[in-house]
CSV table of C-alpha atoms and ligand atoms in Angstrom, one decimal:
chain,number,residue,atom,x,y,z
H,1,MET,CA,118.7,-4.8,290.2
H,2,ASN,CA,115.2,-3.7,289.9
H,3,PRO,CA,113.5,-6.3,292.5
H,4,VAL,CA,110.7,-7.7,290.0
H,5,TYR,CA,114.2,-9.0,288.5
H,6,ALA,CA,115.7,-10.0,291.7
H,7,ALA,CA,113.4,-12.0,293.0
H,8,LEU,CA,112.5,-13.7,289.7
H,9,GLY,CA,114.3,-17.3,288.4
H,10,THR,CA,114.7,-18.7,285.4
H,11,THR,CA,111.6,-19.7,282.6
H,12,ILE,CA,110.6,-23.2,283.5
H,13,PHE,CA,111.2,-23.4,279.8
H,14,GLU,CA,114.7,-22.9,279.8
H,15,GLU,CA,115.2,-24.9,283.0
H,16,MET,CA,113.5,-28.1,281.7
H,17,SER,CA,115.3,-27.5,278.3
H,18,ALA,CA,118.4,-27.3,279.9
H,19,ARG,CA,118.2,-30.4,282.2
H,20,ALA,CA,117.0,-32.2,279.1
H,21,ARG,CA,119.9,-31.7,277.2
H,22,ALA,CA,122.3,-32.8,280.1
H,23,SER,CA,120.8,-35.6,280.8
H,24,GLY,CA,119.6,-37.0,277.2
H,25,ALA,CA,115.9,-36.6,278.3
H,26,VAL,CA,113.2,-36.9,275.5
H,27,ASN,CA,112.2,-33.1,275.8
H,28,LEU,CA,108.4,-32.5,275.6
H,29,GLY,CA,108.8,-29.7,277.6
H,30,GLN,CA,109.4,-26.7,275.9
H,31,GLY,CA,107.0,-26.2,273.1
H,32,PHE,CA,109.0,-26.4,269.7
H,33,PRO,CA,108.1,-28.7,266.9
H,34,ASP,CA,111.1,-31.4,265.9
H,35,GLY,CA,110.3,-30.6,261.9
H,36,PRO,CA,113.0,-28.7,259.9
H,37,GLY,CA,110.0,-26.2,258.7
H,38,PRO,CA,108.7,-25.0,255.4
H,39,GLU,CA,111.5,-25.2,253.1
H,40,PRO,CA,111.0,-22.6,250.9
H,41,VAL,CA,110.6,-20.5,253.4
H,42,LEU,CA,114.0,-21.5,254.8
H,43,ARG,CA,115.4,-20.8,251.2
H,44,ALA,CA,114.3,-17.4,251.1
H,45,ALA,CA,115.4,-15.8,254.2
H,46,ALA,CA,119.0,-17.9,252.9
H,47,ALA,CA,118.8,-16.0,249.3
H,48,ALA,CA,117.5,-12.7,251.3
H,49,LEU,CA,121.1,-13.0,253.2
H,50,THR,CA,123.2,-13.0,250.5
H,51,GLU,CA,121.2,-11.2,247.9
H,52,ARG,CA,119.4,-8.3,249.6
H,53,SER,CA,120.4,-5.4,252.3
H,54,ASN,CA,121.4,-6.5,255.9
H,55,GLN,CA,121.2,-2.7,257.0
H,56,TYR,CA,118.6,-1.5,259.7
H,57,PRO,CA,115.4,-2.1,257.5
H,58,PRO,CA,112.3,0.0,258.5
H,59,MET,CA,111.8,0.7,262.2
H,60,LEU,CA,108.3,-0.3,262.0
H,61,GLY,CA,109.3,-3.7,259.7
H,62,LEU,CA,109.8,-4.2,255.8
H,63,ALA,CA,106.7,-3.0,254.0
H,64,GLU,CA,106.3,-5.7,252.3
H,65,LEU,CA,106.0,-7.7,256.0
H,66,ARG,CA,103.3,-5.2,257.2
H,67,GLN,CA,101.3,-5.6,253.8
H,68,ALA,CA,101.4,-9.6,253.9
H,69,VAL,CA,100.6,-9.7,257.5
H,70,ALA,CA,97.6,-7.4,256.8
H,71,ASP,CA,97.0,-9.5,253.9
H,72,HIS,CA,97.1,-12.5,256.0
H,73,TYR,CA,94.6,-11.3,258.4
H,74,ARG,CA,92.5,-10.3,255.8
H,75,ARG,CA,92.2,-13.5,254.1
H,76,HIS,CA,92.3,-15.8,257.3
H,77,GLN,CA,90.3,-13.7,259.5
H,78,ASP,CA,88.1,-11.1,258.2
H,79,LEU,CA,90.0,-8.2,259.5
H,80,ASP,CA,90.5,-4.8,257.6
H,81,LEU,CA,94.4,-3.8,258.9
H,82,ALA,CA,96.3,-1.3,257.4
H,83,PRO,CA,100.0,-2.2,256.9
H,84,GLU,CA,100.7,1.2,259.1
H,85,GLU,CA,98.6,-0.7,261.9
H,86,VAL,CA,101.2,-3.5,261.6
H,87,ILE,CA,104.1,-3.1,263.8
H,88,VAL,CA,107.0,-5.7,263.2
H,89,THR,CA,108.7,-7.4,266.2
H,90,SER,CA,111.4,-9.6,267.1
H,91,GLY,CA,108.7,-12.2,267.9
H,92,ALA,CA,105.5,-12.1,270.4
H,93,THR,CA,107.8,-11.8,273.3
H,94,GLU,CA,108.9,-8.3,272.5
H,95,ALA,CA,105.5,-7.3,271.2
H,96,LEU,CA,104.4,-8.0,274.8
H,97,ALA,CA,106.9,-6.2,276.1
H,98,ALA,CA,106.3,-3.2,274.1
H,99,ALA,CA,102.6,-3.0,274.7
H,100,ILE,CA,102.9,-3.4,278.2
H,101,LEU,CA,105.9,-0.7,278.4
H,102,ALA,CA,103.6,1.3,276.4
H,103,LEU,CA,99.9,1.2,278.2
H,104,VAL,CA,100.7,0.9,281.5
H,105,THR,CA,101.2,3.6,283.6
H,106,PRO,CA,102.4,3.0,287.2
H,107,GLY,CA,99.3,2.2,289.3
H,108,ASP,CA,97.2,0.9,286.5
H,109,GLU,CA,95.6,-2.5,287.1
H,110,VAL,CA,96.1,-4.9,284.8
H,111,LEU,CA,93.8,-8.1,284.6
H,112,LEU,CA,95.7,-11.6,283.9
H,113,ILE,CA,93.9,-14.6,283.4
H,114,GLN,CA,95.7,-17.8,285.1
H,115,PRO,CA,97.3,-19.8,283.8
H,116,LEU,CA,99.0,-17.0,282.4
H,117,TYR,CA,102.1,-17.4,279.9
H,118,ASP,CA,104.9,-16.5,282.3
H,119,ALA,CA,106.3,-13.5,280.8
H,120,TYR,CA,103.1,-11.2,281.3
H,121,LEU,CA,102.9,-11.0,285.2
H,122,PRO,CA,107.0,-9.9,285.4
H,123,LEU,CA,106.5,-7.2,282.2
H,124,VAL,CA,103.3,-5.9,284.1
H,125,GLU,CA,105.0,-5.5,287.3
H,126,ARG,CA,107.8,-3.6,286.1
H,127,ALA,CA,105.8,-1.3,284.3
H,128,GLY,CA,104.6,-0.4,287.8
H,129,GLY,CA,101.5,-2.4,286.7
H,130,VAL,CA,99.0,-3.3,289.7
H,131,PRO,CA,98.0,-7.0,288.8
H,132,ARG,CA,94.4,-8.5,289.1
H,133,LEU,CA,94.3,-12.1,289.0
H,134,ILE,CA,91.2,-14.0,287.4
H,135,ARG,CA,91.3,-17.9,288.0
H,136,LEU,CA,89.8,-20.4,285.5
H,137,GLU,CA,88.6,-23.1,286.5
H,138,PRO,CA,88.5,-26.6,284.8
H,139,PRO,CA,87.1,-28.4,283.3
H,140,GLU,CA,85.8,-25.7,280.7
H,141,TRP,CA,88.4,-23.1,281.8
H,142,GLN,CA,85.9,-20.5,280.6
H,143,VAL,CA,86.3,-17.0,281.6
H,144,SER,CA,82.7,-15.5,282.6
H,145,GLU,CA,81.1,-11.7,282.7
H,146,ALA,CA,81.2,-12.4,286.7
H,147,MET,CA,84.8,-13.4,286.9
H,148,LEU,CA,86.0,-10.3,284.5
H,149,GLU,CA,83.3,-7.9,286.7
H,150,ALA,CA,84.9,-9.4,290.3
H,151,ALA,CA,88.2,-8.6,289.3
H,152,ALA,CA,87.9,-4.9,288.0
H,153,GLY,CA,88.7,-1.9,289.7
H,154,PRO,CA,88.5,1.9,289.3
H,155,ARG,CA,92.0,1.7,288.0
H,156,THR,CA,91.7,-1.3,284.8
H,157,ARG,CA,93.2,-0.4,282.2
H,158,LEU,CA,94.2,-3.3,280.2
H,159,LEU,CA,93.6,-6.7,279.6
H,160,ILE,CA,95.9,-9.7,279.1
H,161,LEU,CA,94.6,-12.5,276.8
H,162,ASN,CA,96.0,-15.5,275.7
H,163,ASN,CA,93.9,-17.4,272.7
H,164,PRO,CA,94.0,-20.1,271.9
H,165,VAL,CA,95.7,-20.9,275.3
H,166,ASN,CA,98.8,-22.3,276.2
H,167,PRO,CA,99.6,-24.5,278.1
H,168,LEU,CA,95.6,-25.6,278.2
H,169,GLY,CA,95.3,-26.2,274.6
H,170,THR,CA,91.8,-24.8,274.3
H,171,ALA,CA,90.2,-22.6,272.1
H,172,MET,CA,88.0,-19.8,273.4
H,173,GLY,CA,84.4,-19.6,271.6
H,174,GLU,CA,82.4,-16.9,270.2
H,175,GLU,CA,80.2,-16.4,273.5
H,176,GLU,CA,83.1,-16.5,275.4
H,177,LEU,CA,84.6,-13.7,273.5
H,178,ALA,CA,82.0,-12.0,273.0
H,179,VAL,CA,81.7,-11.4,276.8
H,180,ILE,CA,85.3,-10.0,277.3
H,181,ALA,CA,84.8,-7.6,274.1
H,182,ARG,CA,81.4,-6.6,275.8
H,183,PHE,CA,83.4,-5.6,279.2
H,184,CYS,CA,86.2,-4.4,277.7
H,185,VAL,CA,83.6,-1.5,275.8
H,186,ALA,CA,81.7,-1.1,278.8
H,187,HIS,CA,84.8,-0.3,281.4
H,188,ASP,CA,87.0,1.2,278.5
H,189,VAL,CA,89.6,-1.4,278.6
H,190,ILE,CA,92.4,-2.2,276.3
H,191,ALA,CA,93.1,-5.6,275.7
H,192,VAL,CA,96.3,-7.1,274.7
H,193,CYS,CA,95.5,-10.3,272.5
H,194,ASP,CA,98.4,-12.8,272.4
H,195,GLU,CA,97.3,-14.8,269.3
H,196,VAL,CA,100.6,-16.5,268.5
H,197,TRP,CA,98.6,-20.1,268.4
H,198,GLU,CA,95.9,-18.6,266.0
H,199,HIS,CA,97.2,-20.9,263.4
H,200,VAL,CA,97.9,-24.3,265.5
H,201,VAL,CA,94.3,-25.5,265.7
H,202,PHE,CA,92.5,-28.7,265.5
H,203,ASP,CA,89.6,-30.6,263.9
H,204,GLY,CA,88.7,-28.1,261.7
H,205,ALA,CA,88.1,-25.4,263.9
H,206,ARG,CA,88.5,-21.5,262.9
H,207,HIS,CA,90.7,-18.8,265.2
H,208,ARG,CA,88.2,-15.9,266.3
H,209,PRO,CA,90.3,-12.7,266.7
H,210,LEU,CA,89.2,-10.3,269.0
H,211,LEU,CA,89.8,-7.5,267.3
H,212,GLY,CA,87.1,-8.4,265.1
H,213,PHE,CA,84.6,-8.1,268.2
H,214,PRO,CA,81.8,-5.1,268.4
H,215,GLY,CA,83.8,-1.7,269.6
H,216,MET,CA,87.4,-3.7,269.7
H,217,ARG,CA,88.8,-2.3,266.5
H,218,GLU,CA,90.1,0.7,268.2
H,219,ARG,CA,90.9,-1.2,271.4
H,220,THR,CA,92.9,-4.3,270.6
H,221,VAL,CA,96.4,-4.8,270.7
H,222,LYS,CA,96.7,-8.2,268.4
H,223,ILE,CA,99.9,-9.9,268.5
H,224,GLY,CA,101.1,-12.9,266.4
H,225,SER,CA,104.3,-14.4,265.7
H,226,ALA,CA,105.9,-16.4,262.6
H,227,GLY,CA,107.9,-18.8,264.7
H,228,LYS,CA,104.2,-20.4,265.4
H,229,ILE,CA,103.0,-20.0,261.9
H,230,PHE,CA,105.4,-21.4,260.5
H,231,ALA,CA,107.1,-23.7,263.3
H,232,LEU,CA,110.5,-21.4,263.6
H,233,THR,CA,110.4,-20.7,266.9
H,234,GLY,CA,113.5,-19.5,266.8
H,235,TRP,CA,113.3,-17.3,264.1
H,236,LYS,CA,111.4,-14.6,266.3
H,237,VAL,CA,110.1,-12.8,264.3
H,238,GLY,CA,106.4,-11.4,265.4
H,239,TRP,CA,104.1,-8.3,264.9
H,240,MET,CA,101.6,-5.8,266.9
H,241,CYS,CA,98.3,-5.3,265.3
H,242,ALA,CA,96.7,-2.0,266.4
H,243,ALA,CA,94.8,1.2,264.9
H,244,PRO,CA,96.4,4.0,264.4
H,245,ALA,CA,96.0,5.9,267.4
H,246,LEU,CA,97.5,2.8,270.2
H,247,ALA,CA,100.2,1.7,266.9
H,248,ARG,CA,101.6,5.2,267.6
H,249,GLY,CA,102.5,4.4,271.2
H,250,LEU,CA,103.3,0.8,270.8
H,251,SER,CA,106.2,2.1,268.2
H,252,ARG,CA,107.5,5.1,270.9
H,253,ALA,CA,108.3,1.5,273.2
H,254,HIS,CA,109.3,-0.8,270.3
H,255,GLN,CA,112.0,1.8,268.7
H,256,PHE,CA,113.6,1.8,271.9
H,257,LEU,CA,113.4,-2.1,272.6
H,258,THR,CA,114.8,-3.5,269.9
H,259,PHE,CA,113.8,-0.6,266.8
H,260,THR,CA,114.0,-3.7,264.3
H,261,THR,CA,114.5,-7.4,263.6
H,262,PRO,CA,116.9,-8.9,261.2
H,263,PRO,CA,115.9,-8.2,257.8
H,264,ASN,CA,116.2,-11.4,256.0
H,265,LEU,CA,113.9,-13.2,258.6
H,266,GLN,CA,111.1,-10.6,257.5
H,267,TRP,CA,111.6,-11.2,253.8
H,268,ALA,CA,111.1,-14.6,254.6
H,269,VAL,CA,108.2,-14.5,256.5
H,270,ALA,CA,106.8,-12.1,254.3
H,271,GLU,CA,107.3,-14.7,251.5
H,272,GLY,CA,105.9,-17.6,253.5
H,273,LEU,CA,102.7,-15.4,254.6
H,274,ALA,CA,102.3,-14.2,250.7
H,275,HIS,CA,103.0,-17.3,248.8
H,276,HIS,CA,103.1,-20.5,251.1
H,277,GLY,CA,100.0,-20.2,252.9
H,278,GLY,CA,98.9,-23.6,252.1
H,279,TRP,CA,102.2,-25.0,254.4
H,280,ILE,CA,100.1,-23.8,257.3
H,281,GLU,CA,97.1,-25.8,257.0
H,282,ALA,CA,99.3,-28.9,256.4
H,283,ALA,CA,101.0,-28.2,259.1
H,284,SER,CA,98.3,-28.3,261.6
H,285,ALA,CA,97.0,-31.3,260.4
H,286,GLY,CA,100.4,-32.7,260.8
H,287,PHE,CA,100.3,-31.6,264.5
H,288,GLN,CA,96.9,-33.1,265.0
H,289,ARG,CA,98.0,-36.3,263.7
H,290,SER,CA,100.8,-36.1,266.8
H,291,ARG,CA,98.3,-35.1,269.4
H,292,ASP,CA,96.5,-38.0,268.7
H,293,ARG,CA,99.1,-40.5,268.6
H,294,LEU,CA,100.6,-38.9,271.7
H,295,ALA,CA,97.0,-38.8,273.6
H,296,LYS,CA,97.0,-42.6,272.4
H,297,GLY,CA,99.7,-43.9,273.3
H,298,LEU,CA,99.3,-42.5,277.0
H,299,ALA,CA,95.8,-43.7,277.3
H,300,GLY,CA,97.5,-47.2,276.6
H,301,LEU,CA,99.3,-46.9,279.8
H,302,GLY,CA,96.7,-45.7,281.8
H,303,LEU,CA,97.4,-41.6,282.0
H,304,VAL,CA,94.4,-39.7,281.2
H,305,THR,CA,95.0,-36.4,279.2
H,306,THR,CA,93.3,-33.2,278.7
H,307,HIS,CA,91.6,-32.4,275.4
H,308,SER,CA,93.7,-30.4,273.2
H,309,ALA,CA,91.9,-28.2,270.5
H,310,ALA,CA,95.1,-25.8,269.8
H,311,THR,CA,98.5,-25.5,270.4
H,312,TYR,CA,101.3,-27.6,270.4
H,313,PHE,CA,100.4,-29.0,273.9
H,314,LEU,CA,98.1,-31.7,276.0
H,315,SER,CA,98.6,-32.9,279.8
H,316,ILE,CA,98.6,-35.6,281.7
H,317,ASP,CA,95.7,-35.6,284.5
H,318,LEU,CA,97.6,-36.9,287.6
H,319,ALA,CA,94.6,-36.7,289.6
H,320,ALA,CA,92.3,-38.5,286.9
H,321,SER,CA,95.1,-41.0,286.0
H,322,GLY,CA,95.2,-42.2,289.9
H,323,ILE,CA,98.7,-40.7,290.4
H,324,ALA,CA,98.9,-39.2,293.9
H,325,MET,CA,102.0,-36.4,293.2
H,326,ASP,CA,101.6,-32.8,292.3
H,327,ASP,CA,103.0,-31.8,288.7
H,328,ARG,CA,106.6,-30.6,289.8
H,329,ALA,CA,106.9,-34.1,291.9
H,330,PHE,CA,105.8,-36.0,288.8
H,331,CYS,CA,108.1,-33.4,286.3
H,332,GLU,CA,111.2,-34.5,288.6
H,333,TRP,CA,110.3,-37.9,288.5
H,334,MET,CA,109.5,-37.7,284.4
H,335,LEU,CA,113.1,-36.3,284.0
H,336,GLU,CA,114.9,-38.6,286.1
H,337,GLY,CA,113.3,-41.2,286.8
H,338,ALA,CA,112.1,-42.1,283.0
H,339,GLY,CA,114.1,-39.5,280.7
H,340,VAL,CA,111.4,-37.5,279.5
H,341,ALA,CA,111.2,-33.6,280.2
H,342,GLY,CA,107.5,-31.9,280.5
H,343,ILE,CA,106.1,-28.4,282.0
H,344,PRO,CA,104.0,-28.7,285.4
H,345,ILE,CA,101.0,-26.4,284.6
H,346,SER,CA,101.5,-24.7,288.3
H,347,ALA,CA,104.6,-22.5,286.5
H,348,PHE,CA,101.8,-21.0,284.8
H,349,TYR,CA,100.6,-19.3,288.3
H,350,ALA,CA,101.3,-16.6,290.4
H,351,GLU,CA,98.9,-18.1,293.3
H,352,ALA,CA,97.0,-21.1,294.4
H,353,PRO,CA,98.3,-23.5,291.2
H,354,VAL,CA,96.3,-26.3,289.6
H,355,ALA,CA,98.9,-28.4,290.6
H,356,HIS,CA,97.7,-31.9,288.8
H,357,LEU,CA,98.5,-31.3,285.1
H,358,VAL,CA,101.8,-32.0,283.4
H,359,ARG,CA,102.2,-30.3,279.6
H,360,LEU,CA,103.4,-32.3,277.4
H,361,CYS,CA,104.2,-30.8,273.5
H,362,PHE,CA,103.2,-33.3,270.8
H,363,ALA,CA,104.5,-31.2,268.0
H,364,LYS,CA,107.1,-34.0,267.6
H,365,GLU,CA,108.4,-36.5,264.8
H,366,ASP,CA,106.8,-39.8,265.5
H,367,ALA,CA,109.9,-41.4,266.4
H,368,THR,CA,110.1,-38.8,269.0
H,369,LEU,CA,107.0,-39.6,270.9
H,370,ASP,CA,107.1,-43.2,270.6
H,371,GLU,CA,110.6,-43.0,272.2
H,372,ALA,CA,109.2,-40.4,275.0
H,373,LEU,CA,106.3,-43.6,275.4
H,374,ARG,CA,108.6,-46.2,275.6
H,375,ARG,CA,110.6,-44.6,278.2
H,376,LEU,CA,107.5,-44.0,280.4
H,377,ALA,CA,105.9,-47.3,279.5
H,378,VAL,CA,109.7,-48.9,281.1
H,379,ALA,CA,109.8,-46.3,284.1
H,380,LEU,CA,105.6,-46.1,285.3
H,381,PRO,CA,105.6,-50.0,286.6
H,382,ARG,CA,108.2,-48.4,289.4
H,383,LEU,CA,105.5,-45.6,290.4
H,384,GLU,CA,103.3,-48.1,291.4
H,385,ASP,CA,103.9,-47.8,294.7
H,386,ARG,CA,103.4,-44.2,294.7
H,387,ARG,CA,99.5,-44.3,293.5
W,1,LIG,N1,102.7,-16.1,273.9
W,1,LIG,C1,102.3,-17.5,273.9
W,1,LIG,C2,101.1,-17.9,274.7
W,1,LIG,C3,103.3,-18.2,273.7
W,1,LIG,O1,103.4,-19.8,274.2
W,1,LIG,C4,104.9,-18.0,273.4
W,1,LIG,C5,105.5,-18.8,272.6
W,1,LIG,N2,105.6,-20.1,272.8
W,1,LIG,C6,105.1,-16.6,273.0
W,1,LIG,C7,103.8,-15.8,273.6
W,1,LIG,C8,106.6,-15.9,272.5
W,1,LIG,O2,106.3,-15.7,271.2
W,1,LIG,P1,107.6,-15.5,270.3
W,1,LIG,O3,108.6,-17.0,270.1
W,1,LIG,O4,107.0,-15.0,269.1
W,1,LIG,O5,108.6,-14.5,270.8
W,2,LIG,N1,106.7,-20.2,274.8
W,2,LIG,C1,106.6,-21.3,274.8
W,2,LIG,C2,106.3,-22.7,275.9
W,2,LIG,O1,105.1,-22.5,276.1
W,2,LIG,C3,108.5,-21.1,275.1
W,2,LIG,C4,108.8,-20.4,274.6
W,2,LIG,C5,110.1,-19.5,275.5
W,2,LIG,O2,110.7,-20.8,275.8
W,2,LIG,N2,110.5,-18.4,275.5
W,2,LIG,O3,107.1,-24.1,275.6
């Protein structure tokens, strides 16, 4: 077996969801919403299944979906993308794999920012890339020019950036993105920008894509996911957007990974982007209310949480809450002792983990959040002796 995979465990999201299913725990671990998603988009998928072709769609995606993605980003992010610059993939996960396989040659250095989404490092290593790790520091969790310069080497070809950031729930600011863009231009680095959380942003904020910064149009792969935009995480419809010279290479990798993605789901996502954009903002407002409900409930239990500006996630700050356990031990206790599943932030590190934060998914019905809070309220007094 390839040593990269031989050394790898099962992803923490699968592990925690499986354990939550087996034990009946309230699952605030893996990030997926409780709700059914947008009814008209579901109906469009059902109708397309019986009324349209179920044979291979074009390898680069249905023309209607590629157009809808380009139009969507023009409306929401002032980007000027042609449909030919959009490649439909089976989720953002496939887009990440295709981009990394297409752009990394063995020995190339790849900049990765910790905490990092767990798929990045194995994909880079499998492609023969040499990871160069940057570590964000609390409480700001910001990328600086000095960090980028310190990590860059003579063979640095690629930067993998996740914004908004899973698991932190932070969204990078204008100046921070400008610093990153200037660095990429100065070092001739391509940015693979995982922006799956671009529409799950709160408090009136607006997502800023790195691709829109000076000099980045020709050197950015922008990755998106309908699973996040329409809160349908099982659909695995995603895309990568890039200028033609890059897109050509990406398509070569994509054609031998999945080649294509179920046509009815592509139709439905095209329909959703073109005609049901209003749902997206309403959903974000709902997630924001859920964020506040969970944060308030946890505060009432004496648990300090990090602020979430984006994503489905906030974290319990164990150290600030006076709990002298690390994140993995606390997650074990929470699952076994309280019946609530969470994700230890240390799972997002390849080295020197931050280990005092536990990620919880708030994208749930009120009743689910309230049940998790009730269970914690019952169990927490039993934890007192460990404080
Ligand atoms: N990147 C990040 C940062 C994610 O959080 C996720 C899933 N939550 C993905 C990629 C994968 O997206 P998809 O389900 O579309 O493959
Ligand atoms: N991205 C999701 C999360 O952070 C998990 C996706 C997966 O399980 N592959 O919870």
